[in-house]
Amino acid sequence: MAPRAGQPEHRGPLLPGLLLLAAALSRPAAPCPFQCYCFGGPKLMLRCASGAELRQPPRDVPPDARNLTIVGANLTVLRAAAFAGGDADEEEAEAEAAGGVRLPLLTALRLTHNNIEMVEDGAFDGLPSLAALDLSHNPLRALGGDAFRGLPALRSLQLNHALARGGPALLAALDAALAPLDELRLLGLSGNALSHLPSAALRRPRLEQLDARLNALAGLGPDELRALERDGGLPTPRLLLADNPLRCGCAARPLLAWMRNATERVPDARRLRCASPRALYDRPFLDLDEAGLRCAEGDADGRGEEVELDGPELEASYVFFGLVLALIGLIFLMVLYLNRRGIQRWMRNLREACRDQMEGYHYRYEQDADPRRAPASAAPAGSGATSPGSGL
């Protein structure tokens, strides 16, 4: 039948197209991995926290996952390509070796509190989009020099409370592992008992913040401060240094001058305190006089325990102490003046009480000295006094 005038002509069947679109939109997502929880669908976030039962990363993570969190497991060792089928069957491993990517969209990986002791070379192969990696609170003892290879997009690496048990060998391996991370912006190294900062960490060209709080840093030397400088207009990275035992000797002069030139370089500068020498213990670092930081005799590197205080500074401390004592004395005199009537009454009462007491003592002394009140002397032996048993 011909369409009526003014009625739009249907160019094709709409119902089949709508059905196909609905089928595509309602296609079920990949199932959530065993021992894991999926929030907002697998493509948003997965959380795997199953205690000691989980000893390796799950193999059935959906390929469109964006965030993966594993907390409280017992992974112990992260082997090569651990998140890209490295522990899978031989056919899957060969497919990975041929260039396949297991999790191409994963951007955030959190692996805290998993008892990880070793990270092998290439442990994160197959994660080309990874931008944030958190390995904090793991007792790391060994780290491969190529542990972070294949992570061109990594911008945040957190290793807080993870390096204290590894010793110098682990710090040397960390230097090598950080070398390829040119896009790194945030690096967390707090709580690791570090006596010096890894040189590779200081030289990351795009580093914006280095968290070195709660370590064993006695200070930063000129070489470390030069490594933090940037050329080509790049900003100097921010450095967090609170809760470190700073040694406030002559070796601290470069750090003090560097901080005063631009205080925004160390956001927590007001929290820095001296741990030694004893004369400067707990003094705010920024309040020190650079000229007053002196080395002990025969101690050119400023690591001695005794530092001579500057003359004017020592004199100022004595003046302040004298002012405090004078203020205390003035307050005491004012209290006495305001309570002069009460003090006079108290003194009068005390004098009368003492007089009454002395009069009592004097009266008893006179009574004891009166001969008429002396007791009768005993009868001499052999007198004529009759004894009770004489019978007379």
PDB file of N, CA and C in Angstrom, residues 324-369:
ATOM      1  N   VAL A 324      63.617  35.505  82.475  1.00  0.00           N
ATOM      2  CA  VAL A 324      62.623  34.599  83.052  1.00  0.00           C
ATOM      3  C   VAL A 324      62.711  34.597  84.574  1.00  0.00           C
ATOM      4  N   LEU A 325      63.921  34.552  85.112  1.00  0.00           N
ATOM      5  CA  LEU A 325      64.086  34.586  86.566  1.00  0.00           C
ATOM      6  C   LEU A 325      63.589  35.909  87.153  1.00  0.00           C
ATOM      7  N   ALA A 326      63.879  37.016  86.467  1.00  0.00           N
ATOM      8  CA  ALA A 326      63.408  38.317  86.956  1.00  0.00           C
ATOM      9  C   ALA A 326      61.883  38.381  86.963  1.00  0.00           C
ATOM     10  N   LEU A 327      61.261  37.824  85.959  1.00  0.00           N
ATOM     11  CA  LEU A 327      59.806  37.815  85.910  1.00  0.00           C
ATOM     12  C   LEU A 327      59.223  36.995  87.050  1.00  0.00           C
ATOM     13  N   ILE A 328      59.836  35.860  87.329  1.00  0.00           N
ATOM     14  CA  ILE A 328      59.366  35.030  88.445  1.00  0.00           C
ATOM     15  C   ILE A 328      59.506  35.775  89.769  1.00  0.00           C
ATOM     16  N   GLY A 329      60.645  36.471  89.976  1.00  0.00           N
ATOM     17  CA  GLY A 329      60.831  37.238  91.205  1.00  0.00           C
ATOM     18  C   GLY A 329      59.827  38.369  91.338  1.00  0.00           C
ATOM     19  N   LEU A 330      59.536  39.044  90.231  1.00  0.00           N
ATOM     20  CA  LEU A 330      58.565  40.127  90.271  1.00  0.00           C
ATOM     21  C   LEU A 330      57.179  39.623  90.647  1.00  0.00           C
ATOM     22  N   ILE A 331      56.790  38.495  90.093  1.00  0.00           N
ATOM     23  CA  ILE A 331      55.492  37.910  90.430  1.00  0.00           C
ATOM     24  C   ILE A 331      55.443  37.546  91.915  1.00  0.00           C
ATOM     25  N   PHE A 332      56.556  37.019  92.453  1.00  0.00           N
ATOM     26  CA  PHE A 332      56.599  36.641  93.867  1.00  0.00           C
ATOM     27  C   PHE A 332      56.437  37.872  94.761  1.00  0.00           C
ATOM     28  N   LEU A 333      57.130  38.957  94.425  1.00  0.00           N
ATOM     29  CA  LEU A 333      57.015  40.178  95.223  1.00  0.00           C
ATOM     30  C   LEU A 333      55.608  40.759  95.147  1.00  0.00           C
ATOM     31  N   MET A 334      54.989  40.678  93.993  1.00  0.00           N
ATOM     32  CA  MET A 334      53.632  41.183  93.845  1.00  0.00           C
ATOM     33  C   MET A 334      52.656  40.393  94.701  1.00  0.00           C
ATOM     34  N   VAL A 335      52.844  39.085  94.749  1.00  0.00           N
ATOM     35  CA  VAL A 335      51.984  38.255  95.591  1.00  0.00           C
ATOM     36  C   VAL A 335      52.164  38.623  97.063  1.00  0.00           C
ATOM     37  N   LEU A 336      53.411  38.851  97.474  1.00  0.00           N
ATOM     38  CA  LEU A 336      53.651  39.255  98.865  1.00  0.00           C
ATOM     39  C   LEU A 336      52.991  40.596  99.172  1.00  0.00           C
ATOM     40  N   TYR A 337      53.081  41.544  98.272  1.00  0.00           N
ATOM     41  CA  TYR A 337      52.499  42.860  98.510  1.00  0.00           C
ATOM     42  C   TYR A 337      50.984  42.780  98.613  1.00  0.00           C
ATOM     43  N   LEU A 338      50.359  42.009  97.730  1.00  0.00           N
ATOM     44  CA  LEU A 338      48.905  41.930  97.746  1.00  0.00           C
ATOM     45  C   LEU A 338      48.385  41.207  98.985  1.00  0.00           C
ATOM     46  N   ASN A 339      49.219  40.385  99.601  1.00  0.00           N
ATOM     47  CA  ASN A 339      48.782  39.632 100.777  1.00  0.00           C
ATOM     48  C   ASN A 339      49.508  40.098 102.037  1.00  0.00           C
ATOM     49  N   ARG A 340      49.915  41.402 102.091  1.00  0.00           N
ATOM     50  CA  ARG A 340      50.704  41.872 103.221  1.00  0.00           C
ATOM     51  C   ARG A 340      49.907  41.839 104.518  1.00  0.00           C
ATOM     52  N   ARG A 341      48.583  42.193 104.485  1.00  0.00           N
ATOM     53  CA  ARG A 341      47.791  42.174 105.717  1.00  0.00           C
ATOM     54  C   ARG A 341      47.644  40.744 106.240  1.00  0.00           C
ATOM     55  N   GLY A 342      47.372  39.837 105.361  1.00  0.00           N
ATOM     56  CA  GLY A 342      47.252  38.449 105.798  1.00  0.00           C
ATOM     57  C   GLY A 342      48.564  37.916 106.344  1.00  0.00           C
ATOM     58  N   ILE A 343      49.667  38.319 105.730  1.00  0.00           N
ATOM     59  CA  ILE A 343      50.976  37.866 106.202  1.00  0.00           C
ATOM     60  C   ILE A 343      51.271  38.456 107.586  1.00  0.00           C
ATOM     61  N   GLN A 344      50.929  39.758 107.772  1.00  0.00           N
ATOM     62  CA  GLN A 344      51.132  40.362 109.095  1.00  0.00           C
ATOM     63  C   GLN A 344      50.293  39.655 110.163  1.00  0.00           C
ATOM     64  N   ARG A 345      49.038  39.357 109.865  1.00  0.00           N
ATOM     65  CA  ARG A 345      48.183  38.643 110.817  1.00  0.00           C
ATOM     66  C   ARG A 345      48.749  37.260 111.115  1.00  0.00           C
ATOM     67  N   TRP A 346      49.236  36.598 110.110  1.00  0.00           N
ATOM     68  CA  TRP A 346      49.810  35.264 110.318  1.00  0.00           C
ATOM     69  C   TRP A 346      51.057  35.342 111.188  1.00  0.00           C
ATOM     70  N   MET A 347      51.901  36.356 110.959  1.00  0.00           N
ATOM     71  CA  MET A 347      53.098  36.520 111.784  1.00  0.00           C
ATOM     72  C   MET A 347      52.745  36.835 113.235  1.00  0.00           C
ATOM     73  N   ARG A 348      51.714  37.683 113.454  1.00  0.00           N
ATOM     74  CA  ARG A 348      51.300  38.011 114.822  1.00  0.00           C
ATOM     75  C   ARG A 348      50.782  36.769 115.543  1.00  0.00           C
ATOM     76  N   ASN A 349      49.960  35.985 114.853  1.00  0.00           N
ATOM     77  CA  ASN A 349      49.450  34.753 115.463  1.00  0.00           C
ATOM     78  C   ASN A 349      50.585  33.790 115.770  1.00  0.00           C
ATOM     79  N   LEU A 350      51.537  33.733 114.892  1.00  0.00           N
ATOM     80  CA  LEU A 350      52.669  32.836 115.133  1.00  0.00           C
ATOM     81  C   LEU A 350      53.486  33.303 116.331  1.00  0.00           C
ATOM     82  N   ARG A 351      53.690  34.610 116.463  1.00  0.00           N
ATOM     83  CA  ARG A 351      54.445  35.143 117.602  1.00  0.00           C
ATOM     84  C   ARG A 351      53.718  34.872 118.912  1.00  0.00           C
ATOM     85  N   GLU A 352      52.392  35.074 118.940  1.00  0.00           N
ATOM     86  CA  GLU A 352      51.628  34.808 120.165  1.00  0.00           C
ATOM     87  C   GLU A 352      51.655  33.331 120.531  1.00  0.00           C
ATOM     88  N   ALA A 353      51.557  32.481 119.512  1.00  0.00           N
ATOM     89  CA  ALA A 353      51.612  31.049 119.803  1.00  0.00           C
ATOM     90  C   ALA A 353      52.961  30.663 120.388  1.00  0.00           C
ATOM     91  N   CYS A 354      54.026  31.257 119.853  1.00  0.00           N
ATOM     92  CA  CYS A 354      55.358  30.947 120.375  1.00  0.00           C
ATOM     93  C   CYS A 354      55.509  31.471 121.810  1.00  0.00           C
ATOM     94  N   ARG A 355      54.925  32.668 122.090  1.00  0.00           N
ATOM     95  CA  ARG A 355      55.012  33.210 123.436  1.00  0.00           C
ATOM     96  C   ARG A 355      54.266  32.342 124.434  1.00  0.00           C
ATOM     97  N   ASP A 356      53.071  31.900 124.073  1.00  0.00           N
ATOM     98  CA  ASP A 356      52.312  31.017 124.968  1.00  0.00           C
ATOM     99  C   ASP A 356      53.086  29.731 125.226  1.00  0.00           C
ATOM    100  N   GLN A 357      53.693  29.226 124.196  1.00  0.00           N
ATOM    101  CA  GLN A 357      54.440  27.982 124.365  1.00  0.00           C
ATOM    102  C   GLN A 357      55.626  28.175 125.302  1.00  0.00           C
ATOM    103  N   MET A 358      56.327  29.291 125.159  1.00  0.00           N
ATOM    104  CA  MET A 358      57.476  29.544 126.014  1.00  0.00           C
ATOM    105  C   MET A 358      57.047  29.814 127.458  1.00  0.00           C
ATOM    106  N   GLU A 359      55.911  30.493 127.657  1.00  0.00           N
ATOM    107  CA  GLU A 359      55.423  30.710 129.021  1.00  0.00           C
ATOM    108  C   GLU A 359      55.079  29.391 129.695  1.00  0.00           C
ATOM    109  N   GLY A 360      54.492  28.459 128.950  1.00  0.00           N
ATOM    110  CA  GLY A 360      54.199  27.144 129.520  1.00  0.00           C
ATOM    111  C   GLY A 360      55.460  26.425 129.941  1.00  0.00           C
ATOM    112  N   TYR A 361      56.494  26.483 129.094  1.00  0.00           N
ATOM    113  CA  TYR A 361      57.766  25.862 129.456  1.00  0.00           C
ATOM    114  C   TYR A 361      58.356  26.538 130.697  1.00  0.00           C
ATOM    115  N   HIS A 362      58.276  27.857 130.798  1.00  0.00           N
ATOM    116  CA  HIS A 362      58.841  28.571 131.941  1.00  0.00           C
ATOM    117  C   HIS A 362      58.102  28.216 133.241  1.00  0.00           C
ATOM    118  N   TYR A 363      56.782  28.113 133.200  1.00  0.00           N
ATOM    119  CA  TYR A 363      56.000  27.757 134.384  1.00  0.00           C
ATOM    120  C   TYR A 363      56.372  26.369 134.883  1.00  0.00           C
ATOM    121  N   ARG A 364      56.477  25.422 133.980  1.00  0.00           N
ATOM    122  CA  ARG A 364      56.836  24.052 134.405  1.00  0.00           C
ATOM    123  C   ARG A 364      58.250  24.026 134.979  1.00  0.00           C
ATOM    124  N   TYR A 365      59.127  24.849 134.437  1.00  0.00           N
ATOM    125  CA  TYR A 365      60.494  24.873 134.977  1.00  0.00           C
ATOM    126  C   TYR A 365      60.508  25.403 136.415  1.00  0.00           C
ATOM    127  N   GLU A 366      59.713  26.444 136.701  1.00  0.00           N
ATOM    128  CA  GLU A 366      59.646  26.978 138.049  1.00  0.00           C
ATOM    129  C   GLU A 366      59.042  25.964 139.023  1.00  0.00           C
ATOM    130  N   GLN A 367      58.045  25.257 138.597  1.00  0.00           N
ATOM    131  CA  GLN A 367      57.440  24.252 139.455  1.00  0.00           C
ATOM    132  C   GLN A 367      58.438  23.146 139.785  1.00  0.00           C
ATOM    133  N   ASP A 368      59.170  22.740 138.788  1.00  0.00           N
ATOM    134  CA  ASP A 368      60.152  21.659 139.032  1.00  0.00           C
ATOM    135  C   ASP A 368      61.302  22.134 139.913  1.00  0.00           C
ATOM    136  N   ALA A 369      61.627  23.436 139.877  1.00  0.00           N
ATOM    137  CA  ALA A 369      62.763  23.946 140.666  1.00  0.00           C
ATOM    138  C   ALA A 369      62.372  24.296 142.101  1.00  0.00           C
TER     139      ALA A 369
END
